[in-house]
Amino acid sequence: MKRINHKSLLALSLAAAPWSLQAQQVSRNNTDTTFKTQSLSIYSTYKPEVAPAPKPEFVPALPVIDTVKPKFSYTVPQQTLSYSYKAEPIKPLAMKQQKETLPFENYVKLGIGNINTYLLDAGVGGIYGDEYDLNFHFNHLSQKGKLQYQQWSQNTLTAGGSYYFPKHTLNLQLNADRRAYRQYGFDTAIYHYEEDQVKQVYSGVDLQASLVPVDAGFWNIQYRPSVALYLFNNSMGAKERALELALPFSKAIDSTFTVGLGVNANLTQYDGGDGVKGNSYLQLTPALDLNFSRTKIHLGVKPTWAKENEVYLLPDLTVETVLAKNRGLKLMAGWTSNLEQNTYKNLSTYNPYMMYRYTPVQGTSHKISGGFDAALNSHLQVGATVGYKWWKNLAMFANNYTDSTDGRQFDVRYYDASAVNIEARLRYQIHSKFGVWGSSVWNIYSVNGQDKAWHMPQVSISGGLNWNAFRGFNLGAGATVYDRMFANNADGTFTKLPMIVDINAMISYDVIPRLTLYIQADNLLNQRYQMWNQYPVYGINILGGIRFKF
């Protein structure tokens, strides 16, 4: 189709407009002339186009930081839950008492040596179930020297075990022992005795029980009650019975403060053939423990009601603090004290040659001390303590020349005493392969009414080493030195006992995991020293044997 210029068409229309208007006016006036109506149609092709949209320009920018804390408001309606049954507590039913299984839980050790030494030592520990475990131990050792009646023997049997309740563990232990001695400390050229006159046999049995809670009790109170009962006697007719009860309680206020209170009761009676003598006490143990990051403080006192209406306030104060944690430097100080019952069982175990007719007298012991422990490196540790000790009614042993001029038995004598105490210790350890240790104790005694502290060494030095040279081979050695020990004479004077130097050594080799060979030697210098006046020891003692595990 032919296109028409829009501008020409517009100009033509404007030019023809007055002519058309005039012609119409003439037509109206002159009706004789009539023109036929005409129409003009104009066509044009139209193509629509969309205008291009503007392209936005993006500029990167951080969002504005909102510093206003949002506040949320929640409305939680109260919920009420109702159950038609009682909920049962959740219990780990599948978990039972776990016990570490050792490769060999039982063993037998046999040994034989000079001076008629015989050793039998056996242990059984492989008896256990889901709710209990049991163990047994038996030991026999006997020796006979060259002097008349210089022999002794010992038999001990221990049976222990535990029973596991859901909330507690009950621990039980039964001990029975028999020790036989002969009082050979007399001049055989002057005095003559039959064996039954000098033989002294001690036997006893004791039962111990304790209850240990699995978790803390009411209000998170920790407790561990225990009870002990023992019967002790000798072949001369002396008897001692005791019942001891301990009820300790403690409560942690927070991570720093812990308060404690305990009750200790002891009922002891001794009969040496001249009437029953009481030796009982009642004691309370209130205490406060403070545990800081590097410091621990224990503040306690033990009010004690003893026999003969005696009442003691026994301090129990200790503090320790770590100054250099990376170097292991720790300072310690304290004032500790105890009631000393001086029971027949304890005294006769320490000195089996004591007279059984004695009077148990209670006393007290106190010690104020301060010291340090330091790890100089990963292998070497050293420490030292300086203190002052004092006793009321300290039990000492002196030869009895009154009842018998031979002096073979010892009296128990009680004195008030004090001592300046100095202790030092050292240990060097290289893993489990090699270790050396040593310690020394110095006591400068002062005894009221006596020249010396009878049979109490003022100097005590001990040390040893252990070397695992190669797999299954172990070498051990040790030494003990006692000096400045004094004993009383029949004329009232005193004598200094010779210095004691006892060196021992031990070698063991595992032939197979089940079988071990060993040999040990004591008193290698063959010194006939005397721990008790008039009682020389056996001399060198060599013992060897096997140890079988199963």
Coordinates of C-alpha atoms in Angstrom, one line a residue, residues 53-530:
A53 CA 13.8 0.1 30.2
P54 CA 16.5 2.0 32.0
K55 CA 19.4 -0.3 33.3
P56 CA 19.9 0.1 37.0
E57 CA 23.3 0.7 38.4
F58 CA 24.3 -1.3 41.5
V59 CA 26.8 0.1 44.0
P60 CA 28.1 -2.3 46.8
A61 CA 27.5 -1.0 50.4
L62 CA 27.4 -2.6 53.9
P63 CA 24.0 -2.7 55.6
V64 CA 23.4 -0.4 58.5
I65 CA 24.4 -1.9 61.8
D66 CA 21.4 -2.3 64.2
T67 CA 22.6 -1.6 67.7
V68 CA 19.2 -2.0 69.4
K69 CA 18.8 -5.3 71.3
P70 CA 15.6 -7.0 70.3
K71 CA 13.2 -7.7 73.1
F72 CA 11.0 -10.8 72.9
S73 CA 8.0 -11.3 75.0
Y74 CA 6.7 -14.8 75.5
T75 CA 3.6 -16.0 77.1
V76 CA 3.8 -19.6 78.2
P77 CA 0.6 -21.0 79.5
Q78 CA 0.9 -23.2 82.6
Q79 CA 0.9 -26.9 81.7
T80 CA -0.6 -29.5 83.9
L81 CA 0.3 -33.2 83.2
S82 CA -1.7 -36.0 84.7
Y83 CA -0.6 -39.6 84.7
S84 CA -2.7 -42.6 85.5
Y85 CA 0.5 -44.6 86.6
K86 CA 3.5 -44.0 88.8
A87 CA 6.7 -43.3 86.8
E88 CA 9.5 -45.7 87.6
P89 CA 13.0 -44.3 88.0
I90 CA 15.4 -45.0 85.1
K91 CA 18.1 -47.5 86.1
P92 CA 21.0 -48.9 84.0
L93 CA 19.9 -52.5 84.3
A94 CA 22.5 -53.7 81.8
M95 CA 25.4 -52.2 83.8
K96 CA 26.9 -54.5 86.5
Q97 CA 29.9 -54.4 88.7
Q98 CA 33.0 -54.2 86.5
K99 CA 36.3 -55.8 87.6
E100 CA 39.6 -55.6 85.9
T101 CA 40.8 -59.0 84.8
L102 CA 44.4 -59.5 85.6
P103 CA 46.6 -61.9 83.6
F104 CA 47.3 -63.9 86.8
E105 CA 45.3 -63.3 89.9
N106 CA 46.7 -66.0 92.1
Y107 CA 50.3 -66.8 93.1
V108 CA 52.4 -69.0 95.4
K109 CA 55.9 -68.0 96.6
L110 CA 58.3 -70.5 98.2
G111 CA 61.7 -69.8 99.7
I112 CA 64.4 -71.4 101.7
G113 CA 67.6 -70.0 103.2
N114 CA 70.3 -70.2 105.8
I115 CA 69.6 -69.9 109.5
N116 CA 66.7 -72.4 108.9
T117 CA 64.6 -69.8 107.0
Y118 CA 61.4 -71.1 105.5
L119 CA 58.9 -69.0 103.6
L120 CA 55.5 -69.7 102.2
D121 CA 53.5 -66.9 100.8
A122 CA 50.3 -67.4 98.7
G123 CA 47.5 -65.2 97.5
V124 CA 44.2 -66.0 95.8
G125 CA 42.3 -63.1 94.2
G126 CA 40.3 -64.6 91.3
I127 CA 37.1 -65.2 93.2
Y128 CA 34.4 -62.7 92.1
G129 CA 31.0 -62.4 90.6
D130 CA 28.6 -59.7 89.4
E131 CA 27.9 -58.5 93.0
Y132 CA 30.9 -59.6 95.0
D133 CA 34.6 -60.3 95.1
L134 CA 36.8 -62.2 97.5
N135 CA 40.6 -62.5 98.1
F136 CA 42.8 -64.5 100.5
H137 CA 46.4 -64.2 101.6
F138 CA 48.5 -66.5 103.7
N139 CA 52.1 -66.0 104.9
H140 CA 54.5 -68.1 106.9
L141 CA 58.0 -67.2 107.8
S142 CA 60.3 -68.8 110.4
Q143 CA 64.0 -68.5 111.3
K144 CA 66.3 -70.1 113.9
G145 CA 69.7 -68.7 114.8
K146 CA 72.8 -70.1 116.5
L147 CA 72.1 -68.7 119.9
Q148 CA 70.0 -70.7 122.4
Y149 CA 66.2 -70.0 121.9
Q150 CA 67.1 -67.5 119.1
Q151 CA 64.1 -68.3 116.9
W152 CA 60.8 -66.9 115.9
S153 CA 57.9 -67.7 113.5
Q154 CA 54.9 -65.9 112.1
N155 CA 51.7 -67.0 110.5
T156 CA 49.1 -64.6 109.1
L157 CA 45.9 -65.2 107.2
T158 CA 43.8 -62.4 105.6
A159 CA 40.5 -62.8 104.0
G160 CA 38.7 -59.8 102.4
G161 CA 36.0 -59.0 100.1
S162 CA 33.3 -56.6 98.9
Y163 CA 29.6 -56.9 98.3
Y164 CA 28.0 -54.4 95.9
F165 CA 24.5 -53.2 96.7
P166 CA 22.6 -50.8 94.4
K167 CA 23.5 -47.8 96.5
H168 CA 26.4 -49.0 98.8
T169 CA 29.4 -51.1 98.8
L170 CA 30.1 -53.3 101.9
N171 CA 33.8 -54.0 102.5
L172 CA 34.7 -56.8 105.0
Q173 CA 38.2 -58.0 106.1
L174 CA 39.2 -60.7 108.5
N175 CA 42.8 -60.9 109.9
A176 CA 44.2 -63.7 112.0
D177 CA 47.8 -64.0 113.0
R178 CA 50.1 -66.0 115.3
R179 CA 53.6 -64.8 116.3
A180 CA 55.9 -66.9 118.4
Y181 CA 59.1 -65.5 120.1
R182 CA 61.7 -66.7 122.6
Q183 CA 63.2 -64.4 125.1
Y184 CA 66.8 -65.2 124.4
G185 CA 68.4 -62.0 125.6
F186 CA 70.1 -63.3 128.7
D187 CA 73.6 -64.7 129.6
T188 CA 73.3 -68.5 129.1
A189 CA 76.4 -69.0 131.2
I190 CA 74.6 -67.7 134.2
Y191 CA 70.9 -68.2 133.7
H192 CA 69.2 -71.4 132.6
Y193 CA 65.5 -71.6 131.4
E194 CA 63.3 -74.2 129.8
E195 CA 61.8 -73.2 126.5
D196 CA 58.3 -72.9 127.8
Q197 CA 59.6 -70.3 130.4
V198 CA 60.9 -68.0 127.7
K199 CA 58.5 -68.7 124.9
Q200 CA 56.0 -65.9 124.2
V201 CA 53.2 -66.5 121.7
Y202 CA 50.9 -63.8 120.5
S203 CA 47.7 -64.6 118.7
G204 CA 44.8 -62.5 117.6
V205 CA 41.9 -62.0 115.3
D206 CA 40.2 -58.8 114.1
L207 CA 37.2 -58.0 111.9
Q208 CA 36.8 -54.8 110.0
A209 CA 33.7 -53.6 108.1
S210 CA 33.0 -50.3 106.2
L211 CA 30.1 -49.1 104.2
V212 CA 30.9 -46.9 101.2
P213 CA 28.0 -45.1 99.4
V214 CA 28.0 -45.1 95.6
D215 CA 26.6 -41.6 95.4
A216 CA 26.2 -38.8 97.9
G217 CA 23.4 -39.2 100.4
F218 CA 20.7 -36.8 101.6
W219 CA 21.7 -33.1 100.9
N220 CA 24.8 -34.4 99.1
I221 CA 26.3 -35.5 102.5
Q222 CA 29.3 -37.8 102.2
Y223 CA 29.7 -40.5 104.8
R224 CA 31.7 -43.7 105.3
P225 CA 30.9 -45.5 108.6
S226 CA 33.2 -48.3 109.8
V227 CA 33.5 -50.7 112.7
A228 CA 36.4 -52.8 113.9
L229 CA 36.5 -55.6 116.5
Y230 CA 39.6 -57.4 117.7
L231 CA 40.6 -60.0 120.3
F232 CA 44.3 -60.3 121.2
N233 CA 46.1 -62.5 123.8
N234 CA 49.4 -64.1 124.6
S235 CA 50.4 -67.5 125.9
M236 CA 50.9 -66.1 129.4
G237 CA 47.2 -65.4 129.8
A238 CA 47.1 -61.7 129.0
K239 CA 44.0 -60.6 127.0
E240 CA 42.9 -57.5 125.2
R241 CA 39.5 -56.7 123.6
A242 CA 38.5 -53.7 121.6
L243 CA 35.6 -52.3 119.7
E244 CA 36.0 -49.2 117.5
L245 CA 33.4 -47.2 115.7
A246 CA 34.0 -44.3 113.3
L247 CA 31.2 -42.1 111.8
P248 CA 32.7 -39.4 109.5
F249 CA 30.4 -37.0 107.6
S250 CA 31.2 -34.1 105.2
K251 CA 29.2 -31.6 103.1
A252 CA 30.6 -29.5 100.3
I253 CA 29.1 -26.1 100.5
D254 CA 30.6 -25.1 97.1
S255 CA 33.8 -25.8 95.2
T256 CA 35.8 -24.0 97.9
F257 CA 34.3 -24.8 101.3
T258 CA 33.7 -28.2 102.8
V259 CA 32.5 -28.8 106.4
G260 CA 32.9 -32.1 108.2
L261 CA 32.0 -33.7 111.5
G262 CA 32.9 -37.1 112.7
V263 CA 32.5 -39.3 115.8
N264 CA 35.1 -41.8 116.9
A265 CA 34.4 -44.2 119.8
N266 CA 36.7 -46.8 121.2
L267 CA 36.0 -49.4 123.9
T268 CA 39.2 -51.2 125.0
Q269 CA 39.8 -53.5 127.9
Y270 CA 43.1 -55.2 129.0
D271 CA 43.5 -58.0 131.5
G272 CA 47.1 -58.9 132.3
G273 CA 46.1 -61.3 135.1
D274 CA 45.9 -58.5 137.8
G275 CA 42.5 -57.1 136.9
V276 CA 40.7 -55.5 134.0
K277 CA 42.0 -52.1 133.0
G278 CA 39.9 -49.8 130.8
N279 CA 41.5 -47.9 127.8
S280 CA 38.6 -46.2 126.0
Y281 CA 37.8 -42.8 124.6
L282 CA 35.2 -40.7 122.8
Q283 CA 36.2 -38.1 120.1
L284 CA 34.6 -35.6 117.9
T285 CA 36.2 -34.3 114.7
P286 CA 34.7 -31.0 113.4
A287 CA 36.6 -29.5 110.5
L288 CA 36.5 -27.0 107.7
D289 CA 38.4 -27.5 104.4
L290 CA 39.1 -24.7 102.0
N291 CA 40.3 -25.6 98.5
F292 CA 41.6 -22.9 96.3
S293 CA 43.3 -23.1 93.0
R294 CA 46.8 -23.6 94.5
T295 CA 46.2 -23.7 98.2
K296 CA 44.5 -26.2 100.5
I297 CA 43.7 -25.4 104.1
H298 CA 42.3 -27.8 106.7
L299 CA 41.0 -26.3 110.0
G300 CA 40.1 -28.9 112.6
V301 CA 40.1 -29.7 116.3
K302 CA 39.4 -33.0 118.0
P303 CA 37.7 -32.7 121.4
T304 CA 38.6 -36.0 123.1
W305 CA 37.2 -37.5 126.3
A306 CA 39.8 -40.0 127.6
K307 CA 40.1 -42.3 130.6
E308 CA 40.4 -41.0 134.1
N309 CA 38.2 -38.0 133.2
E310 CA 40.8 -36.4 131.0
V311 CA 39.6 -34.0 128.3
Y312 CA 41.9 -33.0 125.4
L313 CA 41.5 -30.4 122.6
L314 CA 43.8 -31.8 119.9
P315 CA 44.5 -29.4 117.0
D316 CA 44.4 -30.6 113.4
L317 CA 45.6 -27.7 111.2
T318 CA 47.4 -28.1 107.9
V319 CA 48.0 -25.9 104.9
E320 CA 49.8 -26.5 101.6
T321 CA 50.3 -24.2 98.7
V322 CA 51.9 -24.5 95.3
L323 CA 54.2 -21.6 94.5
A324 CA 55.6 -22.7 91.1
K325 CA 53.2 -25.1 89.5
N326 CA 55.4 -25.7 86.5
R327 CA 58.3 -26.6 88.8
G328 CA 56.3 -28.4 91.4
L329 CA 57.4 -26.3 94.4
K330 CA 55.0 -26.9 97.3
L331 CA 55.1 -25.4 100.8
M332 CA 53.6 -27.2 103.7
A333 CA 52.9 -26.4 107.4
G334 CA 50.7 -27.7 110.1
W335 CA 50.0 -28.5 113.7
T336 CA 48.8 -32.1 114.1
S337 CA 48.0 -34.1 117.3
N338 CA 46.7 -37.5 118.3
L339 CA 45.6 -39.5 121.3
E340 CA 48.0 -42.4 122.0
Q341 CA 46.2 -45.3 123.6
N342 CA 49.3 -47.4 124.2
T343 CA 47.4 -50.7 123.7
Y344 CA 49.0 -54.1 124.4
K345 CA 48.5 -55.0 120.8
N346 CA 50.4 -52.0 119.4
L347 CA 53.2 -52.1 122.0
S348 CA 53.9 -55.9 121.8
T349 CA 54.0 -55.7 118.0
Y350 CA 56.7 -53.0 118.3
N351 CA 58.6 -54.8 121.0
P352 CA 57.7 -58.5 121.4
Y353 CA 60.0 -58.9 124.5
M354 CA 57.9 -56.5 126.7
M355 CA 56.4 -57.6 130.0
Y356 CA 52.8 -58.5 129.7
R357 CA 52.0 -57.2 133.2
Y358 CA 51.8 -53.5 132.5
T359 CA 49.4 -50.6 132.9
P360 CA 48.1 -49.0 129.8
V361 CA 48.3 -45.2 130.1
Q362 CA 46.9 -42.9 127.6
G363 CA 48.9 -39.9 126.3
T364 CA 49.0 -37.3 123.5
S365 CA 51.4 -36.4 120.7
H366 CA 51.8 -33.1 119.0
K367 CA 53.9 -31.9 116.0
I368 CA 54.3 -28.4 114.6
S369 CA 56.2 -28.4 111.3
G370 CA 56.9 -26.7 108.1
G371 CA 58.6 -27.8 104.9
F372 CA 58.6 -28.0 101.1
D373 CA 58.6 -30.5 98.3
A374 CA 60.1 -29.6 94.9
A375 CA 60.5 -31.2 91.5
L376 CA 63.8 -29.9 90.2
N377 CA 63.1 -31.6 86.9
S378 CA 61.1 -34.4 85.4
H379 CA 63.3 -37.0 87.3
L380 CA 64.5 -35.4 90.5
Q381 CA 62.4 -34.6 93.6
V382 CA 63.6 -33.2 96.9
G383 CA 61.9 -32.2 100.1
A384 CA 62.7 -31.2 103.7
T385 CA 60.7 -30.6 106.9
V386 CA 61.6 -28.9 110.2
G387 CA 59.4 -29.3 113.2
Y388 CA 59.0 -29.5 116.9
K389 CA 57.3 -32.5 118.6
W390 CA 56.2 -33.1 122.2
W391 CA 54.5 -35.9 124.0
K392 CA 52.5 -36.5 127.2
N393 CA 53.1 -40.0 128.5
L394 CA 55.4 -41.2 125.7
A395 CA 55.9 -45.0 126.0
M396 CA 59.5 -46.1 126.2
F397 CA 61.1 -49.5 126.8
A398 CA 63.7 -50.1 129.4
N399 CA 65.3 -53.4 130.5
N400 CA 63.7 -54.7 133.7
Y401 CA 66.4 -55.7 136.2
T402 CA 64.0 -55.6 139.2
D403 CA 61.8 -58.7 138.7
S404 CA 64.7 -60.7 137.1
T405 CA 68.3 -59.7 137.2
D406 CA 68.8 -61.2 133.7
G407 CA 67.1 -58.1 132.1
R408 CA 65.6 -60.2 129.3
Q409 CA 62.2 -58.5 129.5
F410 CA 61.3 -54.8 129.1
D411 CA 59.3 -52.5 131.2
V412 CA 56.9 -49.9 129.6
R413 CA 57.7 -46.5 131.1
Y414 CA 55.9 -43.3 130.4
Y415 CA 57.6 -39.9 130.2
D416 CA 56.8 -36.4 129.1
A417 CA 59.3 -35.6 126.3
S418 CA 60.0 -33.3 123.4
A419 CA 62.2 -33.3 120.3
V420 CA 63.5 -31.1 117.5
N421 CA 62.7 -32.9 114.3
I422 CA 64.6 -32.5 111.0
E423 CA 63.7 -34.6 107.9
A424 CA 65.1 -34.6 104.4
R425 CA 64.1 -36.8 101.4
L426 CA 65.3 -37.2 97.8
R427 CA 64.1 -39.4 94.8
Y428 CA 65.5 -39.8 91.3
Q429 CA 63.3 -41.8 88.9
I430 CA 63.7 -42.6 85.2
H431 CA 60.4 -44.0 84.1
S432 CA 60.1 -47.5 85.6
K433 CA 63.6 -48.6 84.6
F434 CA 65.7 -47.0 87.3
G435 CA 65.1 -45.3 90.6
V436 CA 67.1 -44.1 93.6
W437 CA 65.6 -42.8 96.8
G438 CA 66.9 -41.7 100.2
S439 CA 65.6 -40.1 103.4
S440 CA 66.9 -39.1 106.8
V441 CA 65.3 -38.3 110.1
W442 CA 67.1 -36.5 113.0
N443 CA 65.5 -36.2 116.4
I444 CA 67.1 -34.3 119.3
Y445 CA 65.2 -35.7 122.3
S446 CA 64.7 -34.2 125.7
V447 CA 63.0 -36.4 128.3
N448 CA 61.8 -35.2 131.7
G449 CA 63.6 -37.1 134.5
Q450 CA 65.7 -39.2 132.2
D451 CA 69.1 -38.9 130.6
K452 CA 68.1 -40.4 127.3
A453 CA 65.2 -41.6 125.2
W454 CA 65.5 -45.3 125.7
H455 CA 65.8 -47.4 122.5
M456 CA 64.7 -44.5 120.2
P457 CA 67.3 -43.6 117.5
Q458 CA 68.2 -40.0 117.1
V459 CA 69.5 -40.6 113.6
S460 CA 67.7 -42.7 111.0
I461 CA 69.0 -42.8 107.4
S462 CA 67.6 -45.1 104.7
G463 CA 67.9 -45.4 101.0
G464 CA 67.7 -47.8 98.1
L465 CA 67.6 -48.3 94.3
N466 CA 65.6 -50.4 91.8
W467 CA 66.9 -51.2 88.4
N468 CA 65.0 -53.0 85.6
A469 CA 68.0 -53.9 83.5
F470 CA 66.1 -55.7 80.8
R471 CA 62.8 -57.3 80.3
G472 CA 62.0 -59.7 83.2
F473 CA 65.2 -58.8 85.2
N474 CA 65.0 -56.7 88.3
L475 CA 67.8 -55.7 90.7
G476 CA 67.1 -53.9 94.0
A477 CA 69.3 -52.8 96.9
G478 CA 68.8 -50.9 100.1
A479 CA 70.5 -49.7 103.2
T480 CA 69.3 -48.6 106.7
V481 CA 71.4 -46.8 109.3
Y482 CA 70.4 -46.2 113.0
D483 CA 72.6 -44.3 115.4
R484 CA 72.6 -42.7 118.8
M485 CA 70.4 -45.3 120.5
F486 CA 70.7 -45.7 124.3
A487 CA 69.8 -48.4 126.8
N488 CA 69.7 -48.4 130.5
N489 CA 72.0 -50.6 132.7
A490 CA 71.2 -52.5 135.9
D491 CA 73.3 -50.0 137.9
G492 CA 71.2 -47.0 136.8
T493 CA 73.6 -45.8 134.1
F494 CA 73.1 -46.0 130.4
T495 CA 75.0 -47.3 127.4
K496 CA 75.1 -46.3 123.8
L497 CA 74.2 -49.2 121.5
P498 CA 76.5 -49.7 118.4
M499 CA 75.5 -48.0 115.2
I500 CA 73.4 -50.2 113.0
V501 CA 74.2 -50.5 109.3
D502 CA 72.0 -53.0 107.4
I503 CA 72.5 -53.4 103.7
N504 CA 70.3 -55.7 101.6
A505 CA 70.0 -56.7 98.0
M506 CA 67.5 -58.6 95.8
I507 CA 67.5 -60.1 92.3
S508 CA 64.6 -61.6 90.4
Y509 CA 64.2 -63.0 86.9
D510 CA 61.0 -63.9 85.0
V511 CA 61.8 -67.2 83.3
I512 CA 58.3 -67.2 81.8
P513 CA 55.4 -64.9 82.6
R514 CA 54.1 -67.5 85.1
L515 CA 57.4 -68.4 86.8
T516 CA 59.9 -66.1 88.6
L517 CA 63.2 -67.0 90.3
Y518 CA 64.5 -64.7 93.1
I519 CA 67.2 -64.4 95.7
Q520 CA 67.6 -61.8 98.4
A521 CA 70.2 -61.1 101.1
D522 CA 69.8 -59.1 104.3
N523 CA 72.5 -57.8 106.6
L524 CA 75.2 -58.2 104.1
L525 CA 77.8 -56.9 106.5
N526 CA 76.9 -59.7 108.9
Q527 CA 76.6 -57.2 111.7
R528 CA 75.2 -58.6 115.0
Y529 CA 73.6 -55.3 115.9
Q530 CA 70.9 -54.8 118.6

